[in-house]
Structure formats: structure tokens, C-alpha cells
PDB file of C-alpha atoms in Angstrom:
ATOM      1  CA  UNK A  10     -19.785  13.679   8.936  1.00  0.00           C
ATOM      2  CA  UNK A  11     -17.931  10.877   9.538  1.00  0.00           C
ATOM      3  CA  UNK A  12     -14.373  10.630   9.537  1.00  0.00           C
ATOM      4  CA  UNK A  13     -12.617   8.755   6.972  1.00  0.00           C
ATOM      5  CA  UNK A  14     -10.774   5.286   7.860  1.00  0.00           C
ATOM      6  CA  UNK A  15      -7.101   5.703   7.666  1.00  0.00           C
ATOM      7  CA  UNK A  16      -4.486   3.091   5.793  1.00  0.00           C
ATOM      8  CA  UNK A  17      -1.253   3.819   6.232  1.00  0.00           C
ATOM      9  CA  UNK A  18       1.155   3.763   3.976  1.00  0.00           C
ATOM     10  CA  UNK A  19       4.758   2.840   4.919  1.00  0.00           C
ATOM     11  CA  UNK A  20       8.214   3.071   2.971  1.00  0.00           C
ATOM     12  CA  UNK A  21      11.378   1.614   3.683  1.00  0.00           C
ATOM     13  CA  UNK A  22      15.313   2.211   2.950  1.00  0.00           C
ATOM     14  CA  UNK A  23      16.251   4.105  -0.349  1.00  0.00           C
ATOM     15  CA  UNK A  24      12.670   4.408  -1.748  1.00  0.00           C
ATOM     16  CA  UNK A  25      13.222   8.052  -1.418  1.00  0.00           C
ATOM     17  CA  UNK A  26      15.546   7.793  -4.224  1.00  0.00           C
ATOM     18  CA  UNK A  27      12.546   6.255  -6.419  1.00  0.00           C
ATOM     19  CA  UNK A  28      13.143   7.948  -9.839  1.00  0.00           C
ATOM     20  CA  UNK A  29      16.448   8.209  -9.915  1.00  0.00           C
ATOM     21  CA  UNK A  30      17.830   4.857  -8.025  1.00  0.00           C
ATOM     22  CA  UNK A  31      18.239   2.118 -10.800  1.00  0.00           C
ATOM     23  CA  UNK A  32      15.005   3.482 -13.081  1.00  0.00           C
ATOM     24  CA  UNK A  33      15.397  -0.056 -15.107  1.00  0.00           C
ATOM     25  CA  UNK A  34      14.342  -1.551 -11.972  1.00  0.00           C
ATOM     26  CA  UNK A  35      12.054   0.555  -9.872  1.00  0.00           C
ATOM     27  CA  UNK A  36      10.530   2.692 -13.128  1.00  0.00           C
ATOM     28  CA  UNK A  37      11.344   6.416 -12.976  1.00  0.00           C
ATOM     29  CA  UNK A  38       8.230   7.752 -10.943  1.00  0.00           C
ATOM     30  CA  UNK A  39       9.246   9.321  -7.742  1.00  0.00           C
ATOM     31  CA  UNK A  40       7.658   7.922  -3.785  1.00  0.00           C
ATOM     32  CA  UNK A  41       6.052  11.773  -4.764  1.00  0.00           C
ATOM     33  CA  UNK A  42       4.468  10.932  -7.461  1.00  0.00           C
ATOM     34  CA  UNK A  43       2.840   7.803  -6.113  1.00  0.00           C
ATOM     35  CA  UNK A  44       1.940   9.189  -3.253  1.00  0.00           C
ATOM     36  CA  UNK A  45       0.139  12.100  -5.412  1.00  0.00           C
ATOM     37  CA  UNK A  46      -1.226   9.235  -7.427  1.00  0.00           C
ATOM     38  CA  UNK A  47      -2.621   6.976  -4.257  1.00  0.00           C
ATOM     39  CA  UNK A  48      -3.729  10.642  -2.625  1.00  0.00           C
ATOM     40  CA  UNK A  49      -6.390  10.448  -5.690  1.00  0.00           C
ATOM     41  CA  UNK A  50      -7.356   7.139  -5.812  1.00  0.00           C
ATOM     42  CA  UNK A  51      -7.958   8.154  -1.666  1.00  0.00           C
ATOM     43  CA  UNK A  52     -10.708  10.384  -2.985  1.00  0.00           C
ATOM     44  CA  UNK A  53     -12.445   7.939  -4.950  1.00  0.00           C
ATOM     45  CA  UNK A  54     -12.363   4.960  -2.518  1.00  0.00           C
ATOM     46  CA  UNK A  55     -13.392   7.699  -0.009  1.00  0.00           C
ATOM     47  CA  UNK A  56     -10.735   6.273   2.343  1.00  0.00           C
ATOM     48  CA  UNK A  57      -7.612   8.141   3.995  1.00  0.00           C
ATOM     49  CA  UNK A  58      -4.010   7.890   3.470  1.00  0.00           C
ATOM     50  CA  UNK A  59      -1.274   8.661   6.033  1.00  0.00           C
ATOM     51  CA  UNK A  60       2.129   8.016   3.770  1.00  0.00           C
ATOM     52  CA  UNK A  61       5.655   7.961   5.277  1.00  0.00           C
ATOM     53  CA  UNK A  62       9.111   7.087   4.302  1.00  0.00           C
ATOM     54  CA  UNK A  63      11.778   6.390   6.507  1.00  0.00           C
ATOM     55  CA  UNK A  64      15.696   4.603   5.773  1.00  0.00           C
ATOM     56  CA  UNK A  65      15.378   3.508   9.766  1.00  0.00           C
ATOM     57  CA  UNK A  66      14.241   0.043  10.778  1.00  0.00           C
ATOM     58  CA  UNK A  67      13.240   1.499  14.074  1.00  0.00           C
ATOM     59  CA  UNK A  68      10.617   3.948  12.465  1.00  0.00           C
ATOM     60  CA  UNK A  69       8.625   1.270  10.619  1.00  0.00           C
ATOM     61  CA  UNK A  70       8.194  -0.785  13.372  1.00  0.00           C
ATOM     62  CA  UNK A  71       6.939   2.330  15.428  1.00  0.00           C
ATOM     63  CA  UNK A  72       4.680   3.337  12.801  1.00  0.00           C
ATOM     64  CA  UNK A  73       3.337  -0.190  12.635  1.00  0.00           C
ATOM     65  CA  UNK A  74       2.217  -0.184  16.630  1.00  0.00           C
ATOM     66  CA  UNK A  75       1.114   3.399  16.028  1.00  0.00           C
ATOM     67  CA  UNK A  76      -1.334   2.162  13.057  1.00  0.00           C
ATOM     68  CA  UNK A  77      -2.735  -0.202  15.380  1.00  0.00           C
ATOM     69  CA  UNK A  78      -2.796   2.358  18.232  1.00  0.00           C
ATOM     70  CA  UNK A  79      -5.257   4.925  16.099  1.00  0.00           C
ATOM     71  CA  UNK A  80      -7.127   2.164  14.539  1.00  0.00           C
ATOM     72  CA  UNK A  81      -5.800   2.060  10.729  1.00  0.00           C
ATOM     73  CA  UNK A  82      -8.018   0.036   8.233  1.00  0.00           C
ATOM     74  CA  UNK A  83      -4.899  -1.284   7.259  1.00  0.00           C
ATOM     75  CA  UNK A  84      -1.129  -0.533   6.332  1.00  0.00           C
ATOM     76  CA  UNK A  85       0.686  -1.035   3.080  1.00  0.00           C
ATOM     77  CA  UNK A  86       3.947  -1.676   3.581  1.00  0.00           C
ATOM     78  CA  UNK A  87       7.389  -1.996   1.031  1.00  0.00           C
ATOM     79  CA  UNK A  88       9.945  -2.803   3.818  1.00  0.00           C
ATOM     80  CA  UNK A  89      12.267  -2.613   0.935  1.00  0.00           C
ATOM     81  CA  UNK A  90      15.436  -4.375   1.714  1.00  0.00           C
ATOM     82  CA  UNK A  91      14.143  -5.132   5.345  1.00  0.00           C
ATOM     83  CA  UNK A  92      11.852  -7.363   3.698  1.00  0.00           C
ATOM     84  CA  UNK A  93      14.302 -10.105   3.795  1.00  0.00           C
ATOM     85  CA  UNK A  94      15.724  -9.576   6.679  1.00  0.00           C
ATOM     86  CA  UNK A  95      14.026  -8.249   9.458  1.00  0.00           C
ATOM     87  CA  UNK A  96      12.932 -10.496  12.053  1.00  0.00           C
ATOM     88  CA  UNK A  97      11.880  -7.328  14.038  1.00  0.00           C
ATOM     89  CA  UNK A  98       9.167  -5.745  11.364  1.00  0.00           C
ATOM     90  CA  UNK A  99       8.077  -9.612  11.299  1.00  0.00           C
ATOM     91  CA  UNK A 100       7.028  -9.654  14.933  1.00  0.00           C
ATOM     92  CA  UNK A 101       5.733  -5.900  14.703  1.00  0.00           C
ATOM     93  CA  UNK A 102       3.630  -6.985  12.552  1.00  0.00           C
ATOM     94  CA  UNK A 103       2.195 -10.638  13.818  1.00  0.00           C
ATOM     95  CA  UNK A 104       2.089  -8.337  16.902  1.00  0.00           C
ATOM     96  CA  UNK A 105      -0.767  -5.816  15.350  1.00  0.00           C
ATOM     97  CA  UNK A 106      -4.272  -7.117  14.877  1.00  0.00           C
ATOM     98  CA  UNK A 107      -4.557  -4.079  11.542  1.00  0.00           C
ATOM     99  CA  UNK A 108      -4.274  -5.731   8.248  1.00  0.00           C
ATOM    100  CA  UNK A 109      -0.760  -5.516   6.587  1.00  0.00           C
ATOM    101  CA  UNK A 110      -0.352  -5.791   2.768  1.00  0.00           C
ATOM    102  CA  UNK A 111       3.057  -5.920   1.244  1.00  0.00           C
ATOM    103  CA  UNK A 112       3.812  -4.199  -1.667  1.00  0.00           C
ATOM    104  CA  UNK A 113       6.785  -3.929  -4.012  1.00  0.00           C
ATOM    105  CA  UNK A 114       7.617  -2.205  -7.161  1.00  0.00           C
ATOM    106  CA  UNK A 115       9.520  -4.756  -9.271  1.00  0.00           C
ATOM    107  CA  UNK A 116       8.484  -8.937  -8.323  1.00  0.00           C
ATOM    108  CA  UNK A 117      11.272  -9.969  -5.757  1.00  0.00           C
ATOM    109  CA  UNK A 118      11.279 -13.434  -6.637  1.00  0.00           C
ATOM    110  CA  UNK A 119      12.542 -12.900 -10.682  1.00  0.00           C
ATOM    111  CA  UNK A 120      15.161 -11.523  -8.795  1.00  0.00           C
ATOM    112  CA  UNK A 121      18.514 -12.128  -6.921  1.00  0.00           C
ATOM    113  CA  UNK A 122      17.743 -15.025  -4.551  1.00  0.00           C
ATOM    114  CA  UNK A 123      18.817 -13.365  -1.863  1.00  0.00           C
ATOM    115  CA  UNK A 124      15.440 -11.196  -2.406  1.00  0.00           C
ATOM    116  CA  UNK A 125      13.055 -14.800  -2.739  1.00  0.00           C
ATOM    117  CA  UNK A 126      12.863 -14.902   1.412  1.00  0.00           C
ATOM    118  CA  UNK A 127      10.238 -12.689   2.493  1.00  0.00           C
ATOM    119  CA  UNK A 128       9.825 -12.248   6.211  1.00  0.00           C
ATOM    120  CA  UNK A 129       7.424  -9.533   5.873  1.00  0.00           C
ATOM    121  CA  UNK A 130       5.480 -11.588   3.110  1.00  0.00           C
ATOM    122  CA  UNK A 131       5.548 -14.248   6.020  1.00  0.00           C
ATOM    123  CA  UNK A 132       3.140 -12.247   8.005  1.00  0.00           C
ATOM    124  CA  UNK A 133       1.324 -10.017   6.282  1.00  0.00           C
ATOM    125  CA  UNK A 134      -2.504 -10.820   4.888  1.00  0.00           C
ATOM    126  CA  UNK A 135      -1.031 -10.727   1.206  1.00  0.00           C
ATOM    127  CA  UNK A 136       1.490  -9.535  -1.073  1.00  0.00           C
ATOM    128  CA  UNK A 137       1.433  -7.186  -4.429  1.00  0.00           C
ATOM    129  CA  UNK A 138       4.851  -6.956  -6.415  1.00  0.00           C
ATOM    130  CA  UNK A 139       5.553  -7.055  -9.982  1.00  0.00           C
ATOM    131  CA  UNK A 140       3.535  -4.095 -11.229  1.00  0.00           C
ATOM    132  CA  UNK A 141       5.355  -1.180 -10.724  1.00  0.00           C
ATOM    133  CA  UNK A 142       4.065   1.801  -9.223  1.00  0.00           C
ATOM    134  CA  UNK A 143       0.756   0.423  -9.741  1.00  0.00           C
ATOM    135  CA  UNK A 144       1.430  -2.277  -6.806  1.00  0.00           C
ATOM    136  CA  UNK A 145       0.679   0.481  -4.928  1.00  0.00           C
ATOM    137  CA  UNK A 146      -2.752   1.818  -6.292  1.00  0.00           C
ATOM    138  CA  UNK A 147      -3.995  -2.564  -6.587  1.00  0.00           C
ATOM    139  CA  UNK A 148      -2.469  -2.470  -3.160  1.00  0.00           C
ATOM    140  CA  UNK A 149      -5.045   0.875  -2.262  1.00  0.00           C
ATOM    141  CA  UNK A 150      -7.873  -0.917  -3.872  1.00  0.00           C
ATOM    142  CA  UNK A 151      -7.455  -3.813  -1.628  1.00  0.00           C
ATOM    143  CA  UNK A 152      -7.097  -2.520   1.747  1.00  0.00           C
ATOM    144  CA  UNK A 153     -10.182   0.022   1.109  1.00  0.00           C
ATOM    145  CA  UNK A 154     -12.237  -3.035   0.677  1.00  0.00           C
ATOM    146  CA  UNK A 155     -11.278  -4.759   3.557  1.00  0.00           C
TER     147      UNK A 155
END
């Protein structure tokens, strides 16, 4: 049988506070219960999912080169704050030939304006944001059809 393709699915700074950290905002779902909710949708698009959190810039920018390393379909990725402001997860990513989408809960740009720049947005192959923790399941349906 073969094996399934992978996407990875990465999560920056305080998303493992998701539930609890301003619910009006980010909804009051947990990163668990999306991932339990993306590990089904997995089944049914009969792809793989290798999710990961991590409140270190470093991390995501290892797991990025690591995704291209093993081959990932693709990678989903909610920098989080890094979004607009890492110049390093930027050029991890133009650096990677696998197919980053970004994702984020709430839409950044009916937000503070600080949020509107998007250097992740900059270089990935699109963006999802607006919908909650269904930006990550549209998100799932994209990159399996890639």
C-alpha cells in the first residue's frame, strides 16, 4: 500500500492558549480540537497530517526545511504574530519548493493595522483567514488537492 502524502501543519506563538486566549477573537475551540477535527477530515481526503505547535521562531523555520526535506504535499502554516514580522519564516519559506498556505483564525486585515502587513502572506501560494477554526479544515481541503 502506498503511503499517504504528508501536509504539515504548523502553529505559531500563543495558539496553544486557543480556547481560552481572547475566545471573542479566536472562538473557544482548542489547537486540540482542531487538530482532532483536521485528523478526520485526513481520513476522508486520504492524506496525512503531521501537526505541531511551537511559541519559538526558530522551530517553524526548522520545521519548514524539514517539510521540504521529507517531501510534504504541502504545509499550512498560522505564524501567528510572526506573520507580520518575520523576515526569517519569509525566506524559509521562498527558500522551500513545498507549497505553503497561510491560515488564520480571525481575518487580520479587519483588524489592528499593525496585523494588515503579512510577510508570510507575501510568500506563501495563498492565504485562508476569516473563518475561524474552519480556516483550517478549507485550508486541508486545499492543500490535499494540490
Amino acid at each position: 500500500m502506498a503511503e499517504k502524502p504528508t501536509i504539515f501543519i504548523l502553529n505559531g506563538p500563543n495558539l496553544n492558549l486557543l480556547g481560552l486566549r481572547e475566545p471573542d477573537i479566536y472562538g473557544h475551540e482548542t489547537l486540540d480540537d482542531i487538530a482532532d477535527s483536521l485528523e478526520d477530515r485526513a481520513l476522508e481526503l486520504n492524506v496525512a497530517v503531521d501537526i505541531r505547535q511551537s511559541n519559538h521562531e526558530g522551530h517553524l523555520i526548522d520545521w519548514l526545511q524539514e517539510a521540504q526535506a521529507v517531501k510534504a504535499k504541502a504545509v499550512i502554516l498560522n505564524a501567528a504574530a510572526y506573520t507580520h514580522t518575520s523576515v526569517a519564516i519569509y525566506d524559509a519559506i521562498r527558500a522551500i519548493s513545498v507549497p505553503v498556505i497561510e491560515v488564520h483564525l480571525s481575518n487580520p486585515h479587519a483588524r489592528e493595522f499593525f496585523r494588515h502587513k503579512s510577510y508570510v502572506g507575501e510568500a506563501a501560494l495563498g492565504t485562508i483567514s476569516g473563518f475561524g477554526a474552519k480556516s483550517y479544515l478549507l485550508a486541508l481541503d486545499a492543500a490535499a488537492k494540490l
